[in-house]
Coordinates of C-alpha atoms in Angstrom, one line a residue:
M1 CA 2.4 -9.8 -16.2
D2 CA 5.7 -8.8 -15.0
D3 CA 7.0 -5.1 -15.2
L4 CA 7.9 -4.0 -18.7
F5 CA 10.4 -1.3 -17.2
A6 CA 11.2 -3.0 -13.9
P7 CA 14.8 -4.9 -14.0
S8 CA 14.1 -8.6 -14.3
D9 CA 17.6 -9.9 -12.2
V10 CA 16.1 -8.8 -9.0
T11 CA 14.1 -11.1 -6.7
W12 CA 10.8 -9.2 -5.4
T13 CA 9.1 -10.2 -2.3
P14 CA 5.0 -9.6 -1.9
V15 CA 3.3 -7.7 0.8
S16 CA 0.9 -10.1 3.0
P17 CA -2.2 -10.7 1.7
N18 CA -3.9 -9.4 4.8
L19 CA -3.5 -6.1 3.1
A20 CA -6.3 -6.6 0.8
T21 CA -8.2 -7.8 4.3
L22 CA -7.3 -4.8 5.7
R23 CA -8.4 -2.3 2.7
R24 CA -11.6 -4.3 2.4
L25 CA -12.4 -4.0 5.9
N26 CA -11.6 0.0 5.7
A27 CA -14.2 -0.1 2.5
A28 CA -17.0 -2.2 4.1
I29 CA -16.7 0.6 7.4
L30 CA -17.0 3.5 4.5
A31 CA -19.8 1.5 2.4
G32 CA -22.2 1.1 5.7
L33 CA -21.5 4.4 7.1
L34 CA -22.6 5.6 3.0
A35 CA -25.6 3.6 2.9
I36 CA -26.8 4.6 6.7
A37 CA -26.6 8.3 5.9
A38 CA -27.8 7.7 1.9
L39 CA -30.9 5.8 3.2
L40 CA -32.1 8.2 6.1
G41 CA -31.1 11.5 4.3
L42 CA -32.7 10.3 0.9
G43 CA -35.5 8.0 2.6
L44 CA -36.2 11.0 5.0
T45 CA -36.2 14.2 2.5
L46 CA -37.1 12.4 -1.1
G47 CA -38.7 9.2 -0.1
W48 CA -37.4 5.5 0.9
L49 CA -37.1 4.5 -2.5
Y50 CA -34.8 6.8 -2.9
G51 CA -32.8 5.8 0.0
V52 CA -32.7 2.2 -1.2
L53 CA -31.6 2.2 -4.8
A54 CA -28.6 4.8 -2.8
V55 CA -28.0 1.8 -1.0
V56 CA -28.2 -0.6 -3.9
L57 CA -26.0 1.6 -5.8
I58 CA -23.2 2.0 -2.9
A59 CA -23.6 -1.8 -2.5
L60 CA -22.4 -2.4 -6.2
G61 CA -19.9 0.0 -6.0
F62 CA -18.3 -2.0 -2.7
G63 CA -18.7 -5.1 -5.1
W64 CA -16.2 -3.5 -7.5
S65 CA -13.9 -2.0 -4.9
W66 CA -14.1 -5.6 -3.3
V67 CA -12.2 -7.3 -6.7
L68 CA -10.0 -3.9 -7.4
I69 CA -8.3 -4.0 -4.0
G70 CA -7.5 -7.6 -4.5
R71 CA -5.6 -6.9 -7.5
N72 CA -4.0 -4.0 -6.1
Q73 CA -3.0 -6.0 -3.2
R74 CA -0.9 -8.5 -5.2
S75 CA 0.6 -5.7 -7.5
W76 CA 2.6 -4.2 -4.4
K77 CA 5.8 -5.7 -4.0
Y78 CA 9.7 -4.3 -3.5
A79 CA 13.2 -5.9 -3.6
E80 CA 16.3 -4.8 -2.0
R81 CA 19.5 -4.8 -4.4
E82 CA 23.1 -3.7 -3.3
D83 CA 22.7 0.2 -3.2
E84 CA 18.8 0.6 -3.3
L85 CA 15.6 -0.5 -2.7
L86 CA 12.9 -0.7 -5.3
V87 CA 9.1 -0.6 -4.5
S88 CA 6.6 -1.4 -7.6
H89 CA 2.8 -1.5 -7.1
G90 CA -0.3 -0.3 -9.4
I91 CA -2.5 -2.4 -11.8
L92 CA -3.7 0.1 -14.4
F93 CA -0.5 2.7 -13.9
R94 CA 2.2 1.2 -12.4
E95 CA 5.0 2.6 -10.9
L96 CA 8.8 1.8 -9.7
V97 CA 10.2 3.9 -7.1
V98 CA 14.1 3.4 -6.8
V99 CA 15.6 4.2 -3.4
P100 CA 19.2 4.6 -3.2
Y101 CA 19.9 3.5 0.2
G102 CA 22.3 6.4 0.3
R103 CA 19.8 9.3 0.0
M104 CA 17.7 8.2 2.7
Q105 CA 17.0 10.4 5.4
F106 CA 15.0 8.2 7.7
V107 CA 12.8 5.1 7.9
D108 CA 9.4 4.7 9.9
V109 CA 7.3 2.2 10.6
T110 CA 3.5 3.0 11.3
A111 CA 0.4 0.9 12.2
G112 CA -2.8 2.3 12.8
P113 CA -5.1 0.3 14.8
L114 CA -6.9 -1.6 11.9
E115 CA -3.5 -2.9 10.9
R116 CA -2.6 -4.1 13.7
A117 CA -5.8 -6.0 14.2
C118 CA -4.6 -7.5 10.9
G119 CA -0.9 -8.0 12.1
L120 CA 0.3 -5.5 9.4
A121 CA 2.7 -2.2 9.3
T122 CA 4.0 0.1 6.8
V123 CA 7.6 0.7 6.5
E124 CA 7.7 4.7 4.9
L125 CA 11.3 5.8 3.7
H126 CA 12.1 9.6 3.9
T127 CA 14.9 10.6 1.3
A128 CA 15.5 14.6 0.8
T129 CA 13.4 14.6 -2.4
P130 CA 9.6 13.7 -2.1
A131 CA 9.8 12.1 -5.6
T132 CA 12.2 9.1 -4.1
D133 CA 9.9 8.7 -1.0
A134 CA 8.1 5.2 -0.8
K135 CA 5.9 3.6 0.9
I136 CA 5.9 -0.3 1.8
P137 CA 2.1 -1.2 3.3
G138 CA 1.0 -4.9 4.7
L139 CA 4.5 -6.4 6.0
H140 CA 4.6 -8.1 9.3
P141 CA 5.4 -6.2 11.8
D142 CA 8.7 -8.4 12.7
E143 CA 9.5 -8.0 8.6
A144 CA 8.6 -3.9 9.0
G145 CA 11.1 -4.2 11.7
R146 CA 14.1 -6.1 10.1
L147 CA 13.6 -3.9 7.1
R148 CA 13.6 -0.9 8.9
D149 CA 17.0 -1.7 10.7
R150 CA 18.7 -3.0 7.4
L151 CA 17.9 0.0 5.6
S152 CA 18.9 2.7 8.3
A153 CA 22.4 0.8 8.5
L154 CA 22.7 0.4 4.7
G155 CA 21.6 4.4 4.5
Q156 CA 24.4 5.3 7.1
A157 CA 27.0 3.5 5.8
Q158 CA 26.2 4.2 2.1
A159 CA 26.1 8.2 3.7
W160 CA 29.1 8.2 4.7
G161 CA 30.8 7.8 1.1
L162 CA 28.8 10.8 -0.3

């Protein structure tokens, strides 16, 4: 379903499907650590049956997060307009951030170890008003670099007019 509040005259660019892989890997690591801690902690104190029950509950939570992560990844998109960048995301609560190029102070590209392993980077836009800060995760590093350079150039060009 399209956003009711997003302009329909723009061409949206989705983020990479590898973002879901990255987030599922993060969730699997966290679930695995929690399962080990719960199994040992509860197994040694209350009994192994409680430890196994905790592991089953953690596995069910991980299964549910697997589905939500895929849906969340598909909701991330951005669009470059003449005077602003639009970033939209969210499943239940949709969010649309409009960042005017002339208000951008700087643009960061970040990539942690797992992001680099998945071939991803994140573009972060910083403005004077924290409410208009935005980030776009799940971009290919070449696209992230291109977007950073383009946004920086547009930001400088339009800042001269202020």
